[in-house]
Short mmCIF file of C-alpha atoms in Angstrom, two decimals:
data_model
loop_
_atom_site.label_atom_id
_atom_site.label_comp_id
_atom_site.label_asym_id
_atom_site.label_seq_id
_atom_site.Cartn_x
_atom_site.Cartn_y
_atom_site.Cartn_z
CA UNK A 16 -13.92 40.76 -0.02
CA UNK A 17 -12.92 37.18 0.76
CA UNK A 18 -10.22 35.84 -1.63
CA UNK A 19 -11.46 32.97 -3.77
CA UNK A 20 -10.51 30.91 -6.80
CA UNK A 21 -11.85 30.91 -10.38
CA UNK A 22 -15.06 28.92 -9.84
CA UNK A 23 -18.57 30.23 -9.14
CA UNK A 24 -18.74 32.28 -5.95
CA UNK A 25 -21.13 29.85 -4.25
CA UNK A 26 -18.50 27.10 -4.34
CA UNK A 27 -16.46 29.04 -1.77
CA UNK A 28 -19.31 29.97 0.60
CA UNK A 29 -18.49 28.03 3.76
CA UNK A 30 -21.75 29.15 5.38
CA UNK A 31 -23.70 27.01 2.90
CA UNK A 32 -24.34 23.44 4.07
CA UNK A 33 -23.41 20.61 1.71
CA UNK A 34 -26.22 18.02 1.79
CA UNK A 35 -24.01 14.96 1.40
CA UNK A 36 -24.67 11.40 2.55
CA UNK A 37 -21.55 11.69 4.68
CA UNK A 38 -22.95 14.65 6.57
CA UNK A 39 -26.29 12.88 7.03
CA UNK A 40 -24.71 9.64 8.29
CA UNK A 41 -22.01 11.00 10.61
CA UNK A 42 -22.53 11.87 14.28
CA UNK A 43 -22.21 15.57 15.13
CA UNK A 44 -18.65 16.84 15.40
CA UNK A 45 -17.22 18.05 18.67
CA UNK A 46 -17.16 21.80 19.33
CA UNK A 47 -14.04 23.42 17.91
CA UNK A 48 -13.27 27.12 18.48
CA UNK A 49 -12.35 29.65 15.80
CA UNK A 50 -9.31 31.91 16.01
CA UNK A 51 -9.97 34.78 18.39
CA UNK A 52 -7.58 37.69 18.97
CA UNK A 53 -3.84 37.69 18.37
CA UNK A 54 -1.86 34.46 18.36
CA UNK A 55 1.60 33.22 17.37
CA UNK A 56 2.91 29.87 16.16
CA UNK A 57 6.02 28.38 14.62
CA UNK A 58 4.03 27.06 11.64
CA UNK A 59 0.70 28.36 10.34
CA UNK A 60 -1.21 25.88 8.18
CA UNK A 61 -3.90 27.25 5.85
CA UNK A 62 -6.43 24.50 5.21
CA UNK A 63 -7.84 21.96 7.65
CA UNK A 64 -8.33 19.02 5.30
CA UNK A 65 -6.37 15.79 4.96
CA UNK A 66 -3.05 17.43 4.09
CA UNK A 67 -3.15 20.29 6.58
CA UNK A 68 -4.26 18.13 9.50
CA UNK A 69 -1.74 15.38 8.68
CA UNK A 70 1.02 17.98 8.59
CA UNK A 71 -0.12 19.48 11.90
CA UNK A 72 -0.16 16.08 13.55
CA UNK A 73 3.41 15.32 12.45
CA UNK A 74 4.72 18.76 13.39
CA UNK A 75 3.13 18.63 16.83
CA UNK A 76 4.63 15.19 17.36
CA UNK A 77 8.05 16.73 16.67
CA UNK A 78 7.43 19.43 19.29
CA UNK A 79 6.84 22.16 16.68
CA UNK A 80 3.97 24.53 17.46
CA UNK A 81 1.46 24.34 14.60
CA UNK A 82 -1.87 26.13 14.16
CA UNK A 83 -4.38 25.07 11.50
CA UNK A 84 -6.70 27.73 10.06
CA UNK A 85 -9.73 26.20 8.31
CA UNK A 86 -12.23 28.44 6.53
CA UNK A 87 -15.31 26.31 7.24
CA UNK A 88 -16.17 23.52 9.63
CA UNK A 89 -13.79 20.57 9.70
CA UNK A 90 -14.83 18.43 6.74
CA UNK A 91 -16.87 21.13 4.97
CA UNK A 92 -14.52 20.96 1.98
CA UNK A 93 -13.40 18.08 -0.22
CA UNK A 94 -11.95 16.08 2.68
CA UNK A 95 -15.43 15.63 4.11
CA UNK A 96 -17.42 15.01 0.93
CA UNK A 97 -15.30 13.02 -1.54
CA UNK A 98 -15.95 9.45 -2.71
CA UNK A 99 -14.14 7.90 0.24
CA UNK A 100 -11.66 5.85 -1.82
CA UNK A 101 -8.12 5.51 -0.44
CA UNK A 102 -6.19 4.16 -3.40
CA UNK A 103 -3.06 4.42 -5.55
CA UNK A 104 -4.03 7.53 -7.59
CA UNK A 105 -2.79 11.09 -7.27
CA UNK A 106 -1.53 12.00 -10.74
CA UNK A 107 -2.97 12.03 -14.26
CA UNK A 108 0.09 11.00 -16.28
CA UNK A 109 0.38 7.67 -18.04
CA UNK A 110 2.84 5.20 -16.55
CA UNK A 111 5.14 5.74 -19.53
CA UNK A 112 5.03 9.53 -19.15
CA UNK A 113 5.73 9.30 -15.43
CA UNK A 114 8.78 7.10 -16.09
CA UNK A 115 10.08 9.39 -18.85
CA UNK A 116 9.77 12.43 -16.64
CA UNK A 117 11.19 11.07 -13.39
CA UNK A 118 12.98 7.78 -14.02
CA UNK A 119 12.34 4.29 -12.69
CA UNK A 120 14.07 4.87 -9.34
CA UNK A 121 11.96 7.85 -8.32
CA UNK A 122 8.73 6.34 -9.63
CA UNK A 123 9.39 3.15 -7.66
CA UNK A 124 10.13 5.17 -4.53
CA UNK A 125 6.95 7.19 -5.02
CA UNK A 126 4.67 4.18 -5.31
CA UNK A 127 6.37 2.16 -2.58
CA UNK A 128 6.01 5.06 -0.16
CA UNK A 129 2.33 5.48 -1.07
CA UNK A 130 1.62 1.76 -0.60
CA UNK A 131 3.29 1.79 2.82
CA UNK A 132 1.37 4.93 3.74
CA UNK A 133 -2.00 3.45 2.72
CA UNK A 134 -1.39 0.42 4.91
CA UNK A 135 -0.61 2.73 7.83
CA UNK A 136 -3.66 4.87 7.11
CA UNK A 137 -5.86 1.80 7.27
CA UNK A 138 -4.38 1.00 10.68
CA UNK A 139 -5.09 4.58 11.80
CA UNK A 140 -8.74 4.18 10.80
CA UNK A 141 -9.08 1.00 12.83
CA UNK A 142 -7.25 2.45 15.83
CA UNK A 143 -9.46 5.56 15.92
CA UNK A 144 -12.73 3.64 15.92
CA UNK A 145 -13.50 3.70 12.20
CA UNK A 146 -12.93 0.00 11.63
CA UNK A 147 -16.60 -0.57 10.80
CA UNK A 148 -16.25 2.01 8.01
CA UNK A 149 -13.20 0.41 6.36
CA UNK A 150 -14.31 -1.49 3.27
CA UNK A 151 -12.50 -3.78 0.88
CA UNK A 152 -8.98 -5.03 0.37
CA UNK A 153 -8.19 -3.01 -2.74
CA UNK A 154 -9.51 -0.72 -5.47
CA UNK A 155 -11.14 -2.29 -8.52
CA UNK A 156 -9.89 -0.72 -11.76
CA UNK A 157 -12.19 -1.60 -14.67
CA UNK A 158 -11.18 -1.33 -18.32
CA UNK A 159 -13.36 0.82 -20.56
CA UNK A 160 -12.19 -1.01 -23.70
CA UNK A 161 -10.30 -4.20 -24.68
CA UNK A 162 -7.20 -2.12 -25.29
CA UNK A 163 -7.44 -0.54 -21.83
CA UNK A 164 -7.64 -4.01 -20.28
CA UNK A 165 -4.14 -4.90 -21.40
CA UNK A 166 -1.58 -4.51 -18.65
CA UNK A 167 -4.01 -3.78 -15.79
CA UNK A 168 -2.66 -6.80 -13.90
CA UNK A 169 0.77 -5.12 -13.69
CA UNK A 170 0.62 -3.35 -10.32
CA UNK A 171 2.81 -0.36 -9.42
CA UNK A 172 5.79 -1.03 -7.13
CA UNK A 173 4.64 -1.80 -3.60
CA UNK A 174 1.15 -2.75 -4.79
CA UNK A 175 -0.35 -6.07 -5.86
CA UNK A 176 -3.03 -6.73 -8.47
CA UNK A 177 -5.42 -9.61 -8.97
CA UNK A 178 -7.45 -9.91 -12.16
CA UNK A 179 -11.18 -9.25 -12.41
CA UNK A 180 -12.85 -11.42 -15.04
CA UNK A 181 -15.12 -9.75 -17.60
CA UNK A 182 -18.66 -9.65 -16.28
CA UNK A 183 -20.29 -10.97 -19.45
CA UNK A 184 -22.94 -8.28 -19.10
CA UNK A 185 -23.53 -4.87 -20.65
CA UNK A 186 -22.05 -3.00 -17.71
CA UNK A 187 -18.88 -1.19 -16.72
CA UNK A 188 -17.10 -4.50 -15.94
CA UNK A 189 -17.69 -6.01 -19.38
CA UNK A 190 -13.96 -5.98 -20.22
CA UNK A 191 -12.71 -6.97 -16.79
CA UNK A 192 -9.92 -5.29 -14.87
CA UNK A 193 -7.89 -5.72 -11.68
CA UNK A 194 -8.15 -5.14 -7.95
CA UNK A 195 -5.11 -3.15 -6.80
CA UNK A 196 -4.03 -3.41 -3.15
CA UNK A 197 -3.50 -1.87 -0.63
CA UNK A 198 -6.55 0.33 -0.99
CA UNK A 199 -9.90 0.61 0.77
CA UNK A 200 -13.11 2.57 1.14
CA UNK A 201 -13.76 4.80 4.16
CA UNK A 202 -16.26 7.36 5.47
CA UNK A 203 -14.33 10.52 4.50
CA UNK A 204 -16.00 12.96 6.89
CA UNK A 205 -15.43 10.74 9.90
CA UNK A 206 -11.82 10.27 8.77
CA UNK A 207 -11.04 13.99 8.51
CA UNK A 208 -12.60 14.59 11.93
CA UNK A 209 -10.47 11.76 13.34
CA UNK A 210 -7.39 13.43 11.85
CA UNK A 211 -8.40 16.73 13.46
CA UNK A 212 -8.73 14.97 16.82
CA UNK A 213 -5.35 13.29 16.34
CA UNK A 214 -3.65 16.58 15.44
CA UNK A 215 -5.19 18.30 18.46
CA UNK A 216 -4.27 15.36 20.67
CA UNK A 217 -0.66 15.69 19.56
CA UNK A 218 -0.65 19.36 20.57
CA UNK A 219 -1.61 21.26 17.41
CA UNK A 220 -4.34 23.92 17.46
CA UNK A 221 -7.14 23.18 14.97
CA UNK A 222 -9.28 26.28 14.40
CA UNK A 223 -12.27 26.00 12.02
CA UNK A 224 -14.38 28.99 11.03
CA UNK A 225 -11.15 30.92 10.51
CA UNK A 226 -10.81 31.89 6.83
CA UNK A 227 -7.65 33.79 5.95
CA UNK A 228 -8.82 37.12 4.56
CA UNK A 229 -5.44 38.85 4.27
CA UNK A 230 -1.80 37.81 4.38
CA UNK A 231 0.91 40.32 5.31
CA UNK A 232 4.65 39.75 5.33
CA UNK A 233 6.23 41.67 8.20
CA UNK A 234 9.98 41.17 8.13
CA UNK A 235 10.71 37.51 8.74
CA UNK A 236 7.17 36.93 9.99
CA UNK A 237 3.84 36.29 8.29
CA UNK A 238 0.58 37.64 9.66
CA UNK A 239 -2.61 35.87 8.58
CA UNK A 240 -5.76 37.86 9.26
CA UNK A 241 -9.10 36.13 9.95
CA UNK A 242 -12.52 37.66 10.73
CA UNK A 243 -11.91 37.69 14.49
CA UNK A 244 -8.17 37.55 14.90
CA UNK A 245 -4.74 37.15 13.36
CA UNK A 246 -1.93 34.62 13.51
CA UNK A 247 1.78 35.39 13.28
CA UNK A 248 4.19 32.65 12.21
CA UNK A 249 7.66 32.25 10.77
CA UNK A 250 6.51 29.51 8.36
CA UNK A 251 3.28 29.11 6.36
CA UNK A 252 2.12 25.85 4.79
CA UNK A 253 -0.69 26.21 2.24
CA UNK A 254 -2.87 23.09 2.04
CA UNK A 255 -6.04 24.41 0.40
CA UNK A 256 -6.12 22.10 -2.66
CA UNK A 257 -9.21 22.72 -4.87
CA UNK A 258 -10.29 25.71 -2.78
CA UNK A 259 -6.96 27.56 -3.19
CA UNK A 260 -7.78 31.30 -3.51
CA UNK A 261 -6.25 33.86 -5.81
CA UNK A 262 -5.11 37.23 -4.51
CA UNK A 263 -4.13 35.96 -1.06
CA UNK A 264 -0.39 35.73 -1.75
CA UNK A 265 1.40 36.18 -5.10
CA UNK A 266 3.28 32.90 -4.65
CA UNK A 267 -0.01 30.99 -4.89
CA UNK A 268 -1.81 32.57 -7.82
CA UNK A 269 -2.51 30.33 -10.80
CA UNK A 270 -0.93 27.15 -9.42
CA UNK A 271 -4.06 25.18 -8.46
CA UNK A 272 -6.53 24.06 -11.13
CA UNK A 273 -9.93 23.24 -9.58
CA UNK A 274 -12.08 20.67 -11.39
CA UNK A 275 -15.68 19.96 -10.34
CA UNK A 276 -16.67 16.42 -9.35
CA UNK A 277 -20.30 15.27 -8.94
CA UNK A 278 -21.42 12.58 -6.47
CA UNK A 279 -24.78 10.87 -5.98
CA UNK A 280 -25.84 8.33 -3.36
CA UNK A 281 -28.89 6.15 -3.99
CA UNK A 282 -31.45 4.67 -1.68
CA UNK A 283 -30.46 1.25 -0.27
CA UNK A 284 -30.36 -1.28 -3.10
CA UNK A 285 -32.54 -4.37 -3.01
CA UNK A 286 -31.13 -7.87 -3.14
CA UNK A 287 -32.49 -8.32 -6.64
CA UNK A 288 -30.76 -5.14 -7.77
CA UNK A 289 -27.42 -6.14 -6.28
CA UNK A 290 -27.70 -9.52 -8.00
CA UNK A 291 -27.63 -7.69 -11.37
CA UNK A 292 -23.96 -6.78 -10.81
CA UNK A 293 -22.60 -9.55 -8.56
CA UNK A 294 -18.98 -8.61 -9.24
CA UNK A 295 -19.41 -5.36 -7.26
CA UNK A 296 -18.66 -6.08 -3.63
CA UNK A 297 -16.76 -4.36 -0.83
CA UNK A 298 -13.92 -3.03 -3.01
CA UNK A 299 -14.43 0.53 -4.29
CA UNK A 300 -14.13 0.84 -8.06
CA UNK A 301 -13.26 3.19 -10.91
CA UNK A 302 -12.99 2.83 -14.67
CA UNK A 303 -9.98 3.64 -16.83
CA UNK A 304 -11.43 6.55 -18.79
CA UNK A 305 -9.79 9.94 -18.62
CA UNK A 306 -13.30 11.19 -17.79
CA UNK A 307 -13.68 8.42 -15.28
CA UNK A 308 -16.51 7.23 -13.08
CA UNK A 309 -15.92 5.98 -9.54
CA UNK A 310 -18.35 4.09 -7.39
CA UNK A 311 -18.76 1.84 -4.37
CA UNK A 312 -21.35 0.00 -2.34
CA UNK A 313 -21.60 1.64 1.05
CA UNK A 314 -21.98 -0.34 4.30
CA UNK A 315 -25.65 0.68 4.36
CA UNK A 316 -26.25 -1.00 0.98
CA UNK A 317 -26.43 2.25 -0.99
CA UNK A 318 -24.54 2.97 -4.20
CA UNK A 319 -22.19 5.96 -4.29
CA UNK A 320 -21.40 7.09 -7.83
CA UNK A 321 -19.17 9.98 -8.90
CA UNK A 322 -17.96 11.57 -12.12
CA UNK A 323 -16.60 14.84 -13.48
CA UNK A 324 -18.95 17.83 -13.57
CA UNK A 325 -19.22 21.22 -15.23
CA UNK A 326 -16.45 23.80 -15.25
CA UNK A 327 -17.69 26.40 -12.74
CA UNK A 328 -19.85 24.60 -10.17
CA UNK A 329 -22.59 27.24 -10.47
CA UNK A 330 -25.89 26.49 -8.76
CA UNK A 331 -27.68 27.05 -12.07
CA UNK A 332 -26.10 23.83 -13.40
CA UNK A 333 -26.96 21.59 -10.44
CA UNK A 334 -30.10 19.96 -11.89
CA UNK A 335 -28.37 19.23 -15.20
CA UNK A 336 -25.38 17.70 -13.45
CA UNK A 337 -27.61 15.53 -11.26
CA UNK A 338 -29.34 14.14 -14.33
CA UNK A 339 -25.99 13.50 -15.98
CA UNK A 340 -24.91 11.33 -13.06
CA UNK A 341 -28.23 9.43 -13.09
CA UNK A 342 -27.82 8.73 -16.81
CA UNK A 343 -24.26 7.48 -16.31
CA UNK A 344 -25.41 5.09 -13.58
CA UNK A 345 -28.01 3.68 -15.98
CA UNK A 346 -25.38 3.28 -18.71
CA UNK A 347 -22.65 1.66 -16.63
CA UNK A 348 -24.69 -0.13 -13.94
CA UNK A 349 -28.07 -0.71 -15.61
CA UNK A 350 -29.24 -3.02 -12.84
CA UNK A 351 -29.29 0.02 -10.52
CA UNK A 352 -31.07 2.35 -12.96
CA UNK A 353 -34.26 2.46 -10.89
CA UNK A 354 -32.53 3.21 -7.59
CA UNK A 355 -33.41 6.82 -6.80
CA UNK A 356 -30.56 9.20 -5.99
CA UNK A 357 -31.46 10.45 -2.52
CA UNK A 358 -28.34 12.59 -2.15
CA UNK A 359 -26.43 14.67 -4.68
CA UNK A 360 -23.58 17.12 -4.13
CA UNK A 361 -20.46 18.41 -5.83
CA UNK A 362 -17.28 20.34 -5.34
CA UNK A 363 -13.73 20.81 -6.64
CA UNK A 364 -10.83 18.42 -6.74
CA UNK A 365 -7.43 19.96 -7.51
CA UNK A 366 -5.26 19.35 -10.56
CA UNK A 367 -1.98 21.02 -11.50
CA UNK A 368 -0.54 22.08 -14.83
CA UNK A 369 2.05 19.29 -14.64
CA UNK A 370 -0.61 16.69 -13.70
CA UNK A 371 1.18 15.56 -10.53
CA UNK A 372 0.96 16.62 -6.86
CA UNK A 373 2.90 19.62 -5.58
CA UNK A 374 4.67 19.39 -2.23
CA UNK A 375 7.52 21.81 -1.64
CA UNK A 376 8.66 25.37 -1.08
CA UNK A 377 6.83 28.15 -2.86
CA UNK A 378 9.34 30.61 -1.39
CA UNK A 379 12.15 29.00 0.59
CA UNK A 380 13.57 32.32 1.79
CA UNK A 381 10.23 33.56 3.10
CA UNK A 382 9.39 30.04 4.32
CA UNK A 383 6.16 29.51 2.41
CA UNK A 384 5.45 25.89 1.46
CA UNK A 385 2.57 24.11 -0.26
CA UNK A 386 0.93 20.68 -0.29
CA UNK A 387 -1.82 20.35 -2.91
CA UNK A 388 -2.82 18.84 -6.25
CA UNK A 389 -4.11 15.35 -5.37
CA UNK A 390 -6.04 14.90 -8.65
CA UNK A 391 -9.06 13.39 -6.93
CA UNK A 392 -7.09 11.02 -4.66
CA UNK A 393 -6.79 13.14 -1.56
CA UNK A 394 -7.31 10.44 1.06
CA UNK A 395 -4.09 8.66 0.21
CA UNK A 396 -2.01 11.34 -1.49
CA UNK A 397 -3.29 14.23 0.63
CA UNK A 398 -2.46 12.58 3.93
CA UNK A 399 0.92 11.46 2.56
CA UNK A 400 1.58 14.90 1.08
CA UNK A 401 0.83 16.57 4.40
CA UNK A 402 3.18 14.21 6.17
CA UNK A 403 5.99 14.96 3.70
CA UNK A 404 5.33 18.71 3.85
CA UNK A 405 5.64 18.58 7.64
CA UNK A 406 9.03 16.96 7.30
CA UNK A 407 10.09 19.63 4.83
CA UNK A 408 9.19 22.59 7.04
CA UNK A 409 10.73 20.81 10.03
CA UNK A 410 14.09 20.74 8.23
CA UNK A 411 14.17 17.59 6.10
CA UNK A 412 15.81 17.98 2.68
CA UNK A 413 13.40 18.39 -0.24
CA UNK A 414 14.96 15.30 -1.84
CA UNK A 415 13.13 13.15 0.71
CA UNK A 416 9.95 13.89 -1.25
CA UNK A 417 9.71 11.53 -4.27
CA UNK A 418 10.24 13.41 -7.54
CA UNK A 419 6.69 12.86 -8.92
CA UNK A 420 5.29 15.04 -6.13
CA UNK A 421 8.25 17.28 -5.31
CA UNK A 422 8.20 21.05 -5.63
CA UNK A 423 5.51 23.60 -6.48
CA UNK A 424 3.42 23.27 -9.61
CA UNK A 425 4.00 25.85 -12.37
CA UNK A 426 1.64 28.78 -12.78
CA UNK A 427 -0.78 28.74 -15.66
CA UNK A 428 -0.72 31.85 -17.86
CA UNK A 429 -3.82 34.03 -17.53
CA UNK A 430 -5.04 32.06 -14.48
CA UNK A 431 -8.49 33.63 -14.67
CA UNK A 432 -9.06 31.48 -17.75
CA UNK A 433 -8.65 28.19 -15.87
CA UNK A 434 -12.32 27.21 -16.37
CA UNK A 435 -11.77 27.65 -20.11
CA UNK A 436 -8.61 25.53 -19.99
CA UNK A 437 -10.51 22.84 -18.05
CA UNK A 438 -13.40 22.88 -20.53
CA UNK A 439 -11.04 22.41 -23.49
CA UNK A 440 -9.08 19.68 -21.70
CA UNK A 441 -12.26 17.81 -20.81
CA UNK A 442 -13.43 17.81 -24.42
CA UNK A 443 -10.06 16.53 -25.64
CA UNK A 444 -9.92 13.83 -22.97
CA UNK A 445 -13.48 12.70 -23.76
CA UNK A 446 -12.52 12.43 -27.44
CA UNK A 447 -9.47 10.35 -26.47
CA UNK A 448 -11.68 8.04 -24.39
CA UNK A 449 -13.79 7.29 -27.45
CA UNK A 450 -10.84 6.09 -29.52
CA UNK A 451 -8.83 4.16 -26.92
#
């Protein structure tokens, strides 16, 4: 039986296509072989998304043999079907809580490194032929209440913010907000495929269709077993994020908290419809709720709109979740209420119990590391986390990773109850949204 996490079984079925707009609008991917037979590497990377591929690219550039094992096709998971927003997120703590926990120096270092990384990631997109898919100069953060509007013009270190005036309409921009830069929108599936090409071009092996079914420790070596082969390596980096399985290795169990996100893409909007919300342009946007919405106008003139979903991702809930997204569009962007949702899909993001990313050693002696927990901001934080994880396994001190994302996340007690924990947390956060 294939190891999987706590969500509905269908969430983990890589043989099932995901009917996303990204899949429909991207050219076919190049042929990429699966793992066949016995193979060795210096570093085995489990997970071929943003983090795993970024790590492989860095390691290969350092002359370290890296092999990426991806369960599905490249981009089948969250890296190929997210909202396509590369921005300053990655944790779910308030600014005050982040400062109390880690101190001003480490928080400043964290944000400055992320801002520098986002600027470099934008350059990578342009250099790899995705320039026509790069949208906006920042991410629009819109206040959900007058209280939430206060302080939005104070950007994190390394970022800038320019105010967004209240729209004067009954929409999500009624209280105004700020555009935080650097940030941008991108086609996520084309980006993850470009990262796979870059990793392979640097010398890493990228092997989709190679789910890890068993993990054996044999002395100082690890052996990862796939349906048609096995890989031996001295070091293993786990970069599976919201799809992190239980029962694969004891060091992993209970550390990743998957949370379902729903996304819809409408038909192309008419000029009259777009004129109803003239403040929404090239910059991707999100509101300040705990149970936030995120949205953007795509280059094709369609609206992409995302929000949190149910707690298991079961197929039986799909129709209800689709209607929930359609209702939220009508509430927050009423001028687009009649624009039919032509595409709808969902899948897990990854949270952690400490509400910050987790990049570090799970077992330093056995050389098992992790890079996960992007809290819905995997384009920026996932690619940065993979880069930092590569440095770690290549010999850099753990202190080079900023404290807000350093080290493994704690295990939750009774990890099989994670959907229950998520359900309770979502109710509490929704209640908080109504009073703030």
